[in-house]
CSV table of C-alpha atoms and ligand atoms in Angstrom, one decimal:
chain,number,residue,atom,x,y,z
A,1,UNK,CA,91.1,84.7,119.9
A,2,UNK,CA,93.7,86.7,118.0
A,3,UNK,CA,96.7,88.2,120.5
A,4,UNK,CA,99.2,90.6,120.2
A,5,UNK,CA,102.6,90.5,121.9
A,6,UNK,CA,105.0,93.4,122.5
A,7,UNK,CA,108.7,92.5,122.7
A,8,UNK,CA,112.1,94.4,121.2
A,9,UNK,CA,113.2,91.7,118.7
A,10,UNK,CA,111.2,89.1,117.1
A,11,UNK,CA,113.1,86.1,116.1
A,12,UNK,CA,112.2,83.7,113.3
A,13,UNK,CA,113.9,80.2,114.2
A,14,UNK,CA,115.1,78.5,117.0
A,15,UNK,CA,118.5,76.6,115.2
A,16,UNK,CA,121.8,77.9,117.3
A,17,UNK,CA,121.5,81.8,115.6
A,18,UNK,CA,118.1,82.1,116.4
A,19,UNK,CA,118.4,80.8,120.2
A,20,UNK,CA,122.2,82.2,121.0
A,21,UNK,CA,121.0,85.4,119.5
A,22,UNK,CA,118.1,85.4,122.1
A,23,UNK,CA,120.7,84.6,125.0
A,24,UNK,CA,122.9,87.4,124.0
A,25,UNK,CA,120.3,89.7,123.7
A,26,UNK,CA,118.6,88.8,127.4
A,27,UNK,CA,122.7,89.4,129.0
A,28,UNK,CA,122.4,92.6,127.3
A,29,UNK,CA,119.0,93.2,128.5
A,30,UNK,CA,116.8,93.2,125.4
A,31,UNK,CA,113.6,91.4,125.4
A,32,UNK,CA,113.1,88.7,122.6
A,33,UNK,CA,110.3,86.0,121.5
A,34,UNK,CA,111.8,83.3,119.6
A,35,UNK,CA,109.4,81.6,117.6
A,36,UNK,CA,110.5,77.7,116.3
A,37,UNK,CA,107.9,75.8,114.0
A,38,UNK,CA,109.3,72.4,114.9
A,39,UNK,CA,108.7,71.1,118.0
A,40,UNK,CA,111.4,71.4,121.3
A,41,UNK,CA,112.4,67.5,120.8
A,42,UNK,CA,112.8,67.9,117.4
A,43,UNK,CA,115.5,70.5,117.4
A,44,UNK,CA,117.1,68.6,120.3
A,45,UNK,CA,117.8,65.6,118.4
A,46,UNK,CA,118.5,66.9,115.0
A,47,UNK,CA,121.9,65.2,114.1
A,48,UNK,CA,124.1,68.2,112.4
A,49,UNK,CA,127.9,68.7,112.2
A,50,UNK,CA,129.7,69.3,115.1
A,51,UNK,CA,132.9,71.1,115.2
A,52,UNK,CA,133.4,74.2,117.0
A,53,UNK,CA,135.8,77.1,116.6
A,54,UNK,CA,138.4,78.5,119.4
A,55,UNK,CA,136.0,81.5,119.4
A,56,UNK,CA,132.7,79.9,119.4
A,57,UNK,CA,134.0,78.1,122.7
A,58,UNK,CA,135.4,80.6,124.1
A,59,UNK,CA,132.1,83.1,123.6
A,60,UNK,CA,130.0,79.8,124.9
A,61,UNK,CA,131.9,79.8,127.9
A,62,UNK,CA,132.1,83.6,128.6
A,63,UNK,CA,128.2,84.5,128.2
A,64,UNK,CA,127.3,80.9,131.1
A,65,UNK,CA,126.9,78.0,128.2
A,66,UNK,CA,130.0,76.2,128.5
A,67,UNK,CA,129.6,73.7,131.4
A,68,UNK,CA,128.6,70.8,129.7
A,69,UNK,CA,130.3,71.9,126.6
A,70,UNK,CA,133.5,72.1,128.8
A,71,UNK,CA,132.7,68.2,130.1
A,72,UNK,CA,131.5,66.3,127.1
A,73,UNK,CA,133.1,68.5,124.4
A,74,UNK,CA,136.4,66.5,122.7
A,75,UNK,CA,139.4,69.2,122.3
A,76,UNK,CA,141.3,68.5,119.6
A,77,UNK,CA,144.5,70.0,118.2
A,78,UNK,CA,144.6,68.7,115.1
A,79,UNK,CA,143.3,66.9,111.9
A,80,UNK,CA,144.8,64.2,109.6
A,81,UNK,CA,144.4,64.7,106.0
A,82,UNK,CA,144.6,60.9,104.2
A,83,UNK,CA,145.0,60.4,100.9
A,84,UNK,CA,147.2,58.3,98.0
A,85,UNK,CA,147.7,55.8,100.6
A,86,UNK,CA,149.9,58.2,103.0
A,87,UNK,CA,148.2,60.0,106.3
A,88,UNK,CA,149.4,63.7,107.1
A,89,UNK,CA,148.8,64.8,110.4
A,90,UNK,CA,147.9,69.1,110.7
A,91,UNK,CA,149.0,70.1,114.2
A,92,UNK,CA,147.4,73.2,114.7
A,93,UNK,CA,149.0,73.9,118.2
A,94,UNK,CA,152.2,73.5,116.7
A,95,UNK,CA,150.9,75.8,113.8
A,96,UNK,CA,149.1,78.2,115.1
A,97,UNK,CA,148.7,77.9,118.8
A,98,UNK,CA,144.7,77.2,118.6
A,99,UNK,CA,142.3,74.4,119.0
A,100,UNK,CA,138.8,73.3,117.7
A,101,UNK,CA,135.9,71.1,120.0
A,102,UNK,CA,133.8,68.9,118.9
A,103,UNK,CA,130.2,68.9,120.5
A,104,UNK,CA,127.1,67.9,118.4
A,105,UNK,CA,125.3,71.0,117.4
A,106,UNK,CA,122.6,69.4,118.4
A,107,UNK,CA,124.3,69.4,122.1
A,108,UNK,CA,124.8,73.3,121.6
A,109,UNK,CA,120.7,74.2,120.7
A,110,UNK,CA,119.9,71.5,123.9
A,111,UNK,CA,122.4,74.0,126.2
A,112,UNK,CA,120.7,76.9,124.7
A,113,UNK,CA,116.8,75.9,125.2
A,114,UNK,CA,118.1,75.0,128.4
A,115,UNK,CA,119.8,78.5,129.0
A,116,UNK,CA,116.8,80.4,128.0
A,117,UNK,CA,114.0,78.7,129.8
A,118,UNK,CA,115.7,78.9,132.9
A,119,UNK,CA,116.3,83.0,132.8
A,120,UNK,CA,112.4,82.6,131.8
A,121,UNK,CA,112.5,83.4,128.1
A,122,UNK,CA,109.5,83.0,125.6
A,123,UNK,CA,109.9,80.4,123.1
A,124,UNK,CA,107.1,79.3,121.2
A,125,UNK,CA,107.4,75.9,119.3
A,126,UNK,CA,105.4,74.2,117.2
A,127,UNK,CA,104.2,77.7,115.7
A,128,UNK,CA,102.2,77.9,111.8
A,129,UNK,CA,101.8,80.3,109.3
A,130,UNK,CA,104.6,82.5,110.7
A,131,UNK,CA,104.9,85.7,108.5
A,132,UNK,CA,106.4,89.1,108.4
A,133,UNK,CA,105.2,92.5,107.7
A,134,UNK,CA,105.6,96.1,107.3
A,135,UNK,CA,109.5,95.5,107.9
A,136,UNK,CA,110.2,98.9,105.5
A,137,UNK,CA,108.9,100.1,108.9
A,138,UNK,CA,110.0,100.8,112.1
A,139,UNK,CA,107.0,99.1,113.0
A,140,UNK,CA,107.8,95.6,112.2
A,141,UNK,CA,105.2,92.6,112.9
A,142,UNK,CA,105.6,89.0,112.8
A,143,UNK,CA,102.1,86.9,112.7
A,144,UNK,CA,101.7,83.0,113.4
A,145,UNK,CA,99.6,81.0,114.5
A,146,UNK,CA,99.6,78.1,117.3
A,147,UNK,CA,97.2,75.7,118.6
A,148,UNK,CA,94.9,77.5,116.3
A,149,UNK,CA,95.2,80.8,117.3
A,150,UNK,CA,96.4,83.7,115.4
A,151,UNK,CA,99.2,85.7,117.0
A,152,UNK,CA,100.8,88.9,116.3
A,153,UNK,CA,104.2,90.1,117.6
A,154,UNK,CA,104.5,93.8,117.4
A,155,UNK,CA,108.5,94.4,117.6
A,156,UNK,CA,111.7,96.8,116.7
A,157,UNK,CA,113.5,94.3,115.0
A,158,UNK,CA,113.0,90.8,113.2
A,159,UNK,CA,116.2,88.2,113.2
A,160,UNK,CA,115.2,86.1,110.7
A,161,UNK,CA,117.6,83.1,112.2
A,162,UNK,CA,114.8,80.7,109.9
A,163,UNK,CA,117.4,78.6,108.3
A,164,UNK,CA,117.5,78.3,104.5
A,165,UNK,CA,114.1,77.1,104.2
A,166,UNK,CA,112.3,79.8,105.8
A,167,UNK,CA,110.0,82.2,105.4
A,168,UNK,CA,112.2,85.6,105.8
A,169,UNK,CA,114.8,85.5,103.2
A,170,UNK,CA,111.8,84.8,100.9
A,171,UNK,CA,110.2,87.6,102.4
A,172,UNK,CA,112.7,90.6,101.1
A,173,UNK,CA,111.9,91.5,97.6
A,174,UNK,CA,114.1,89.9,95.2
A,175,UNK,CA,115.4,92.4,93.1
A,176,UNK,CA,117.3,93.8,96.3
A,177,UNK,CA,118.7,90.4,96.7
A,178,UNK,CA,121.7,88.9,94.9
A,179,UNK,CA,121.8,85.3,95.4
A,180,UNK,CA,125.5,83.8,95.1
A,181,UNK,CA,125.3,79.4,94.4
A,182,UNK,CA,127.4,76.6,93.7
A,183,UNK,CA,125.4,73.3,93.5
A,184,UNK,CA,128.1,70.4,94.0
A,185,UNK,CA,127.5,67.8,91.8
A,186,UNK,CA,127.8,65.2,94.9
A,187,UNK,CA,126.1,65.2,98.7
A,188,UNK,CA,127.1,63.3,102.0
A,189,UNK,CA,125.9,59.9,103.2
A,190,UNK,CA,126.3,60.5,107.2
A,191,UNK,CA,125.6,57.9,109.8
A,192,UNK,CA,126.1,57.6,113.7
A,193,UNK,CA,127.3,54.4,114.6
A,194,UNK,CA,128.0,53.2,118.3
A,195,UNK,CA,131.3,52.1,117.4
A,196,UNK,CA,134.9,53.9,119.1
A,197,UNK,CA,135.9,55.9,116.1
A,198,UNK,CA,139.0,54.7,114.1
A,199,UNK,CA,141.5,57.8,115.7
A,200,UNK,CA,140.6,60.7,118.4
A,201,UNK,CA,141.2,63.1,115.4
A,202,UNK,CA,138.9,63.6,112.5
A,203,UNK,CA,140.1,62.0,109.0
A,204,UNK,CA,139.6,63.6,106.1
A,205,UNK,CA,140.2,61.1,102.8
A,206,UNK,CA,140.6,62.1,99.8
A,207,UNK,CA,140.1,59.2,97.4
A,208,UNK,CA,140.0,57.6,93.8
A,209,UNK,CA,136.3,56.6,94.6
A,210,UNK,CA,135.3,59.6,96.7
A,211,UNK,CA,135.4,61.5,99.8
A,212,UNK,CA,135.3,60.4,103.3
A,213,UNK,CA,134.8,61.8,106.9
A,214,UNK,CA,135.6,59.7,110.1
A,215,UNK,CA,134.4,62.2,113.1
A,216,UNK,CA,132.9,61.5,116.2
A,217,UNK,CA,130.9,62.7,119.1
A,218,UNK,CA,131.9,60.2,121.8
A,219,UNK,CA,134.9,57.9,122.9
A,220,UNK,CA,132.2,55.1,121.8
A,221,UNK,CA,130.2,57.2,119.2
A,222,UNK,CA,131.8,57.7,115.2
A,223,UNK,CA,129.9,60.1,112.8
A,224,UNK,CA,131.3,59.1,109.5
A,225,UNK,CA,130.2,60.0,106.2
A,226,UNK,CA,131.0,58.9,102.7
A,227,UNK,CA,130.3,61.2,99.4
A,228,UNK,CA,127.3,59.9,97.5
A,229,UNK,CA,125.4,61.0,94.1
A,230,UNK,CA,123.6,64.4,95.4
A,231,UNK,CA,120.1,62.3,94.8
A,232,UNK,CA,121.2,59.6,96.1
A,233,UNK,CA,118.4,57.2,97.3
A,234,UNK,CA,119.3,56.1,100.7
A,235,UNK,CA,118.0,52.8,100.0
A,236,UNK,CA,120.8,52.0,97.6
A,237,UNK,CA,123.2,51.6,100.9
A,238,UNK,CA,122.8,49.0,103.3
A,239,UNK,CA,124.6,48.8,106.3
A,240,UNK,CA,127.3,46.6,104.3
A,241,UNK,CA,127.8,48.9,101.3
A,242,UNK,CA,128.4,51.9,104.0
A,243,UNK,CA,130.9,50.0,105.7
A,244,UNK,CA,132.9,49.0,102.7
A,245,UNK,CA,133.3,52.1,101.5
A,246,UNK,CA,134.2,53.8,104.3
A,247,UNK,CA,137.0,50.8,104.8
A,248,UNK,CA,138.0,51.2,101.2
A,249,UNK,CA,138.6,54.8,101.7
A,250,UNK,CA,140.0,54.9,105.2
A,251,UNK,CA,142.8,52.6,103.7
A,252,UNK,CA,145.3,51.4,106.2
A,253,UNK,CA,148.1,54.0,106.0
A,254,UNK,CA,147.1,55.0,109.4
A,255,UNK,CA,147.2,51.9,110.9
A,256,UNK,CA,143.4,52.6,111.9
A,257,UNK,CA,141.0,49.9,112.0
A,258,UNK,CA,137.5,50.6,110.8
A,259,UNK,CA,135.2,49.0,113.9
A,260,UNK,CA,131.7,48.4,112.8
A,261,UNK,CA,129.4,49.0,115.3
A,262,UNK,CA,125.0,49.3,114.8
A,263,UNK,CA,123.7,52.6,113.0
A,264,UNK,CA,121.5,54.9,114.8
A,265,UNK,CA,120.9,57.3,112.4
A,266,UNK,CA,121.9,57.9,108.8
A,267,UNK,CA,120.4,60.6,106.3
A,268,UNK,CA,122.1,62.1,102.9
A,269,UNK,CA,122.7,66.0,102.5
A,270,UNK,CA,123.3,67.8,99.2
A,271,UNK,CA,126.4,70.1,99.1
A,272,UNK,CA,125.8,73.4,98.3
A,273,UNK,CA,127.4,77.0,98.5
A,274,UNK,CA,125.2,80.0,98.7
A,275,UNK,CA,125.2,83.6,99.9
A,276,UNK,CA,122.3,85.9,99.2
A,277,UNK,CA,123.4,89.5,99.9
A,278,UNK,CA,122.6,91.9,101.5
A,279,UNK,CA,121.4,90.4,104.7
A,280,UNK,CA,119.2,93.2,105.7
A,281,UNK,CA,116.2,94.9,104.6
A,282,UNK,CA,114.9,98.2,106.6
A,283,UNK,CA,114.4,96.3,110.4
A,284,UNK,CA,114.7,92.5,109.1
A,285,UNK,CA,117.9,91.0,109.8
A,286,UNK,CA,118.8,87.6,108.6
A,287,UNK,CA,121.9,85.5,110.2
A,288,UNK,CA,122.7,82.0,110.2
A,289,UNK,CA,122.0,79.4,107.4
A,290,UNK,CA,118.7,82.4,106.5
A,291,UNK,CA,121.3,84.0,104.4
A,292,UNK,CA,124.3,81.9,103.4
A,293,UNK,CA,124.9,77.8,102.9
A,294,UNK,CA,128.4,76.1,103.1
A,295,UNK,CA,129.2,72.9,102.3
A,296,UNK,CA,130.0,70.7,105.3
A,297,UNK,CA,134.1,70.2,104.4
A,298,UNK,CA,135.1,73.4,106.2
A,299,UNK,CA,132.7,72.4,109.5
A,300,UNK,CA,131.8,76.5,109.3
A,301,UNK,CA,127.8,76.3,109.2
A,302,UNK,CA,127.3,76.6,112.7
A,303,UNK,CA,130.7,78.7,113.4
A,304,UNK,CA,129.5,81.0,110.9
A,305,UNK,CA,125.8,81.4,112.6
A,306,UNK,CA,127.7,82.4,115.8
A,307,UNK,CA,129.3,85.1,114.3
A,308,UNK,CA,126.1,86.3,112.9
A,309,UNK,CA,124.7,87.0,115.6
A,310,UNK,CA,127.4,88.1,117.7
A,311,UNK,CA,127.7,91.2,115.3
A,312,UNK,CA,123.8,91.7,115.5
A,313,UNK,CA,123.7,91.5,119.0
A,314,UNK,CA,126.3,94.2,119.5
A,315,UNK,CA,124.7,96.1,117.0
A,316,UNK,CA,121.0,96.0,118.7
A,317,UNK,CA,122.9,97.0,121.9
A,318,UNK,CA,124.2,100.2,120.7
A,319,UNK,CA,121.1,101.1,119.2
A,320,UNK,CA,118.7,100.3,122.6
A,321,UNK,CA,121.1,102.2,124.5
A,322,UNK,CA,121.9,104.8,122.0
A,323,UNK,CA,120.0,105.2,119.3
A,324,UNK,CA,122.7,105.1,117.1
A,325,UNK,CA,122.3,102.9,113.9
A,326,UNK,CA,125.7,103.2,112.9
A,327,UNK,CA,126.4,99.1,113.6
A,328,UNK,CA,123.1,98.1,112.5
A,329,UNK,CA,123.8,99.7,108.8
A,330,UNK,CA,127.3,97.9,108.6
A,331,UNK,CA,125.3,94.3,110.3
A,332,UNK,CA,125.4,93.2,106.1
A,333,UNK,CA,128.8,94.4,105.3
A,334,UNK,CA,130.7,93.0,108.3
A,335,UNK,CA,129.0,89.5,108.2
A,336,UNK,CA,129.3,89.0,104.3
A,337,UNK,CA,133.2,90.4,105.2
A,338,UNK,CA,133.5,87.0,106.7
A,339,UNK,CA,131.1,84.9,105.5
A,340,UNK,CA,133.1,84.9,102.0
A,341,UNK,CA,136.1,84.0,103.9
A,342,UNK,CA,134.4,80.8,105.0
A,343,UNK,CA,132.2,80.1,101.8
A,344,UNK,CA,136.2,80.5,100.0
A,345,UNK,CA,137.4,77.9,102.3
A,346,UNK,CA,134.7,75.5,102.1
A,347,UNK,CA,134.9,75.8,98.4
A,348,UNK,CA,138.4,74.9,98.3
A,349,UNK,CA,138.3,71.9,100.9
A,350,UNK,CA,135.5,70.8,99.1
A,351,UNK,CA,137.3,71.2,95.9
A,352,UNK,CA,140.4,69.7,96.8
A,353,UNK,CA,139.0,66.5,98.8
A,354,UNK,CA,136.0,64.8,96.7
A,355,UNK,CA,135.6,63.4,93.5
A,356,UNK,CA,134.0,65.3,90.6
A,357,UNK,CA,133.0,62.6,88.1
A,358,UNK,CA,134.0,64.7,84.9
A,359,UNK,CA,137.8,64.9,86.6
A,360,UNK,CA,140.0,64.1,84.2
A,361,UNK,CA,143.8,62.9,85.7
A,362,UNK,CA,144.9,66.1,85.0
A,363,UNK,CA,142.2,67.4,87.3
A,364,UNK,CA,143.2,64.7,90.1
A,365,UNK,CA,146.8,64.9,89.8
A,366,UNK,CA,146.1,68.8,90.3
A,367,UNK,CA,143.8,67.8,93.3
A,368,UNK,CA,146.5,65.8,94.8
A,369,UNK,CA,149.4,68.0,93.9
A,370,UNK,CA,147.7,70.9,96.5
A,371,UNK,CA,147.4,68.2,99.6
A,372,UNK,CA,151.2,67.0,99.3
A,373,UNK,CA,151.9,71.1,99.3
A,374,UNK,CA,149.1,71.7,102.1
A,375,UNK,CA,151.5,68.7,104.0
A,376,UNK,CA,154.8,69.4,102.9
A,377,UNK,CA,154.9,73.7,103.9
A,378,UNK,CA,154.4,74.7,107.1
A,379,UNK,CA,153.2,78.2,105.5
A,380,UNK,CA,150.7,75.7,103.7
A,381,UNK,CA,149.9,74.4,106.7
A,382,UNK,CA,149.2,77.1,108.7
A,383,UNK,CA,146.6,78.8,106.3
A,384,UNK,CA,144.3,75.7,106.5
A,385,UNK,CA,145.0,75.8,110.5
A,386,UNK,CA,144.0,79.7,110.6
A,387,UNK,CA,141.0,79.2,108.9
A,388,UNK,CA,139.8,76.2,110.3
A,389,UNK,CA,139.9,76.8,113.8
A,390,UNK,CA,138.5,80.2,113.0
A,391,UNK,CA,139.5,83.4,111.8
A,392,UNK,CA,139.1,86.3,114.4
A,393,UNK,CA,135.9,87.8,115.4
A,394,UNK,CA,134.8,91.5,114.2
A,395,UNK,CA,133.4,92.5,117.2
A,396,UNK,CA,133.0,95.7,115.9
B,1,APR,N1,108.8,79.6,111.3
B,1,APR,C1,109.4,79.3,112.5
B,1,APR,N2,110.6,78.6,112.5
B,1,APR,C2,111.1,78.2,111.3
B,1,APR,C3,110.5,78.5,110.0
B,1,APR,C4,109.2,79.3,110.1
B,1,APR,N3,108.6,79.6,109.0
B,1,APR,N4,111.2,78.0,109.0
B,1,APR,C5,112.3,77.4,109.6
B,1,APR,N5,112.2,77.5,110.9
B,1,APR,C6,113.2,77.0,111.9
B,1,APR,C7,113.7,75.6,111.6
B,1,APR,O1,112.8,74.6,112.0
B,1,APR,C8,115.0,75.5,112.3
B,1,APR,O2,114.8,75.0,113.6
B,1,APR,O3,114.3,77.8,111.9
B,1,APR,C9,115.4,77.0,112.4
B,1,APR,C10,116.7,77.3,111.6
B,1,APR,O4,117.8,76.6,112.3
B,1,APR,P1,119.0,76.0,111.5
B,1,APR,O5,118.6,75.4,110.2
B,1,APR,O6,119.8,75.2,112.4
B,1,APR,O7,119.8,77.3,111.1
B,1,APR,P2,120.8,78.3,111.9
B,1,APR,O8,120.3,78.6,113.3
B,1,APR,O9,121.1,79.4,111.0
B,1,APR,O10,122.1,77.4,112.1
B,1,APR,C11,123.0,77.1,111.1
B,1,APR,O11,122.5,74.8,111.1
B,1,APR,O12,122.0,73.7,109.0
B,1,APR,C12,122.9,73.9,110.0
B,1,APR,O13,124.9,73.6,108.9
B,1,APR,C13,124.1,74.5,109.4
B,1,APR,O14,125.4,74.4,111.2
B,1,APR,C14,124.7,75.3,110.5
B,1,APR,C15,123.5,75.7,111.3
B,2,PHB,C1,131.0,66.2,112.1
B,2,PHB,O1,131.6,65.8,113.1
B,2,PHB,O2,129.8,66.0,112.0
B,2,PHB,C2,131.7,67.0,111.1
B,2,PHB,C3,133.1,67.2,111.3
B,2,PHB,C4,133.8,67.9,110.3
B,2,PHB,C5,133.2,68.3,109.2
B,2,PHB,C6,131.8,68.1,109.0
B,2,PHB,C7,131.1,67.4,110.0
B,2,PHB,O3,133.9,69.0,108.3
């Protein structure tokens, strides 16, 4: 039988914008369905990055979400940069006073779903056919189906928090979209490994054969990755060929020692940068991944969701109390404002740390030329501090 639901803002997605949108919404009193097609284990265990920003923490912890965060998450106040046999370490304390935590995004959506069932909030996963109509209206809808029923959500607003896959962005017609993309000619081979990770700090190595990434979630848990051809075919890397390379490229500068330790999950992602502008048609409001992509280097996917949807949360509470649109028509502008802060610095940490096949010496000297200045100035320094730990949050 068909049914119709009534709620103030229909979200498409339950990924960290789509969820932490719906928990910001509910403090500020606004009623939300969040519809997810995956189901609730899935988007608990999806491995993603996992670095947080000063701000993301600090707005986790002032809206009730920072308890486990505060016992599990790794504060860290720094990063080493590793490359030409030397190891650099960034002290952003020392630079800039701030800090960065790493949690498992994954750990962040589980603390959400959590969150919101608890306060009683409607999620629906493992929804179909989701789709969105008359949002040139101020009589939006969102239809779907699920268990074979058809469902429609009559709404004010749809957050199309969908990811880049989904349905919304798609959905806006595309001569009032520009789409901004940079196709990297390289992706990431990640793995988990239970293994303690070769520092407490991340590593980022730049070298001769390519990029690597020594992370981790745990004092016994490494997420490491190693740059690979975009199309790679996972096959092509047994466990030994992943554990040489990242040895290779680790070096021994540091005086780490690469511990090998069983691989509990591994998968390849393409590197992109893309921003499709603007992020808002009449009452359809895109935030998160929906709208722009970042390469991984930077860690800003997730950051940048947050700060989504903090602006869009504001901006629906002025205009449920109020009326007043005045936020909602500046949700685009103030995003994009810093979402081409973080696609510039993901470009240029991207640019700066991998290998790009057609390089020639020149183009590597250049390449290595920026890190010993990024190591060797404090003003340097600090700029790469600023922005990764965050740049400040328009609250509008
Ligand atoms: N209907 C319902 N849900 C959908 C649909 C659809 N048609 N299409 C996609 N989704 C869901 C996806 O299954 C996913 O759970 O939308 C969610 C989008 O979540 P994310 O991809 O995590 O995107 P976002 O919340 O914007 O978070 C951005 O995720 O990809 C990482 O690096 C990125 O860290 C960044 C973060
Ligand atoms: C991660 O821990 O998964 C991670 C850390 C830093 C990055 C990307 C991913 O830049």
């Amino acid at each position: 039988m068909p049914q119709t639901h009534r709620t103030q803002v229909a979200i498409v997605g339950a990924g960290p914008a789509g969820l932490l949108l719906s928990h910001l919404l509910h403090l500020a009193g606004i009623s939300s369905i969040v519809l997810e097609r995956q189901t609730r284990e899935y988007i608990e265990q999806r491995i993603r990055a996992g670095v947080l920003e000063q701000h993301v923490v600090e707005l986790l912890n002032d809206t009730g979400l920072g308890e486990r965060l505060g016992r599990e998450g790794l504060l860290h106040h720094g990063i080493h940069l590793n490359f030409n046999d030397t190891v650099h370490r960034l002290d952003f304390n020392q630079l800039i006073g701030r800090s960065i935590t790493v949690y498992g995004q994954h750990e962040v959506v589980k603390d959400l779903v959590a969150a919101r069932l608890e306060a009683g909030a409607d999620i629906r996963f493992s929804v179909a056919d989701t789709a969105i109509h008359q949002v040139d209206t101020d009589q939006p809808a969102v239809s779907f189906t699920h268990d074979g029923d058809s469902h429609t959500i009559e709404c004010g607003f749809i957050a199309g928090c969908d990811g880049f896959h989904g349905i919304c962005r798609p959905s806006i017609p595309q001569d009032l979209l520009r789409i901004h993309e940079r196709i990297y000619p390289f992706g990431w081979l990640g793995i988990l490994a239970e293994t303690t990770p070769p520092s407490d700090e991340l590593i980022y190595s730049s070298h001769d054969d390519g990029f690597a990434l020594y992370s981790m979630r745990a004092a016994d848990v490494a997420r490491l990755y190693v740059q690979c051809a975009p199309d790679e075919d996972i096959a092509n890397w047994p466990d030994d060929r992943i554990w040489q390379a990242l040895g290779e490229r680790l070096g021994s500068a540091g005086g780490w020692s690469l511990n090998k330790g069983p691989i509990i999950e591994r998968g390849i992602t393409a590197m992109r940068s893309f921003v499709a502008e603007p992020m808002q048609h009449g009452r359809l409001f895109l935030a998160g991944d929906a709208a722009h992509i970042v390469p991984p280097t930077g860690a800003k996917g997730m950051n940048l969701a947050v700060a989504d949807v903090r602006i869009l949360s504001r901006a629906l509470e002025t205009f449920f109390a109020s009326g007043d649109e005045h936020r909602l028509k500046d949700y685009s502008a103030r995003c994009l404002a810093r979402v081409w802060q973080a696609q510039r610095f993901s470009w240029w940490m991207t640019s700066m740390l991998h290998r790009f096949d057609d390089n020639d010496s020149y183009g590597r000297r250049l390449q290595l030329a920026e890190l010993e200045y990024l190591t060797s100035s404090k003003a340097a320094a600090r700029s790469l501090a600023e922005n990764y730990t965050g740049l400040p949050f328009d609250e509008g």
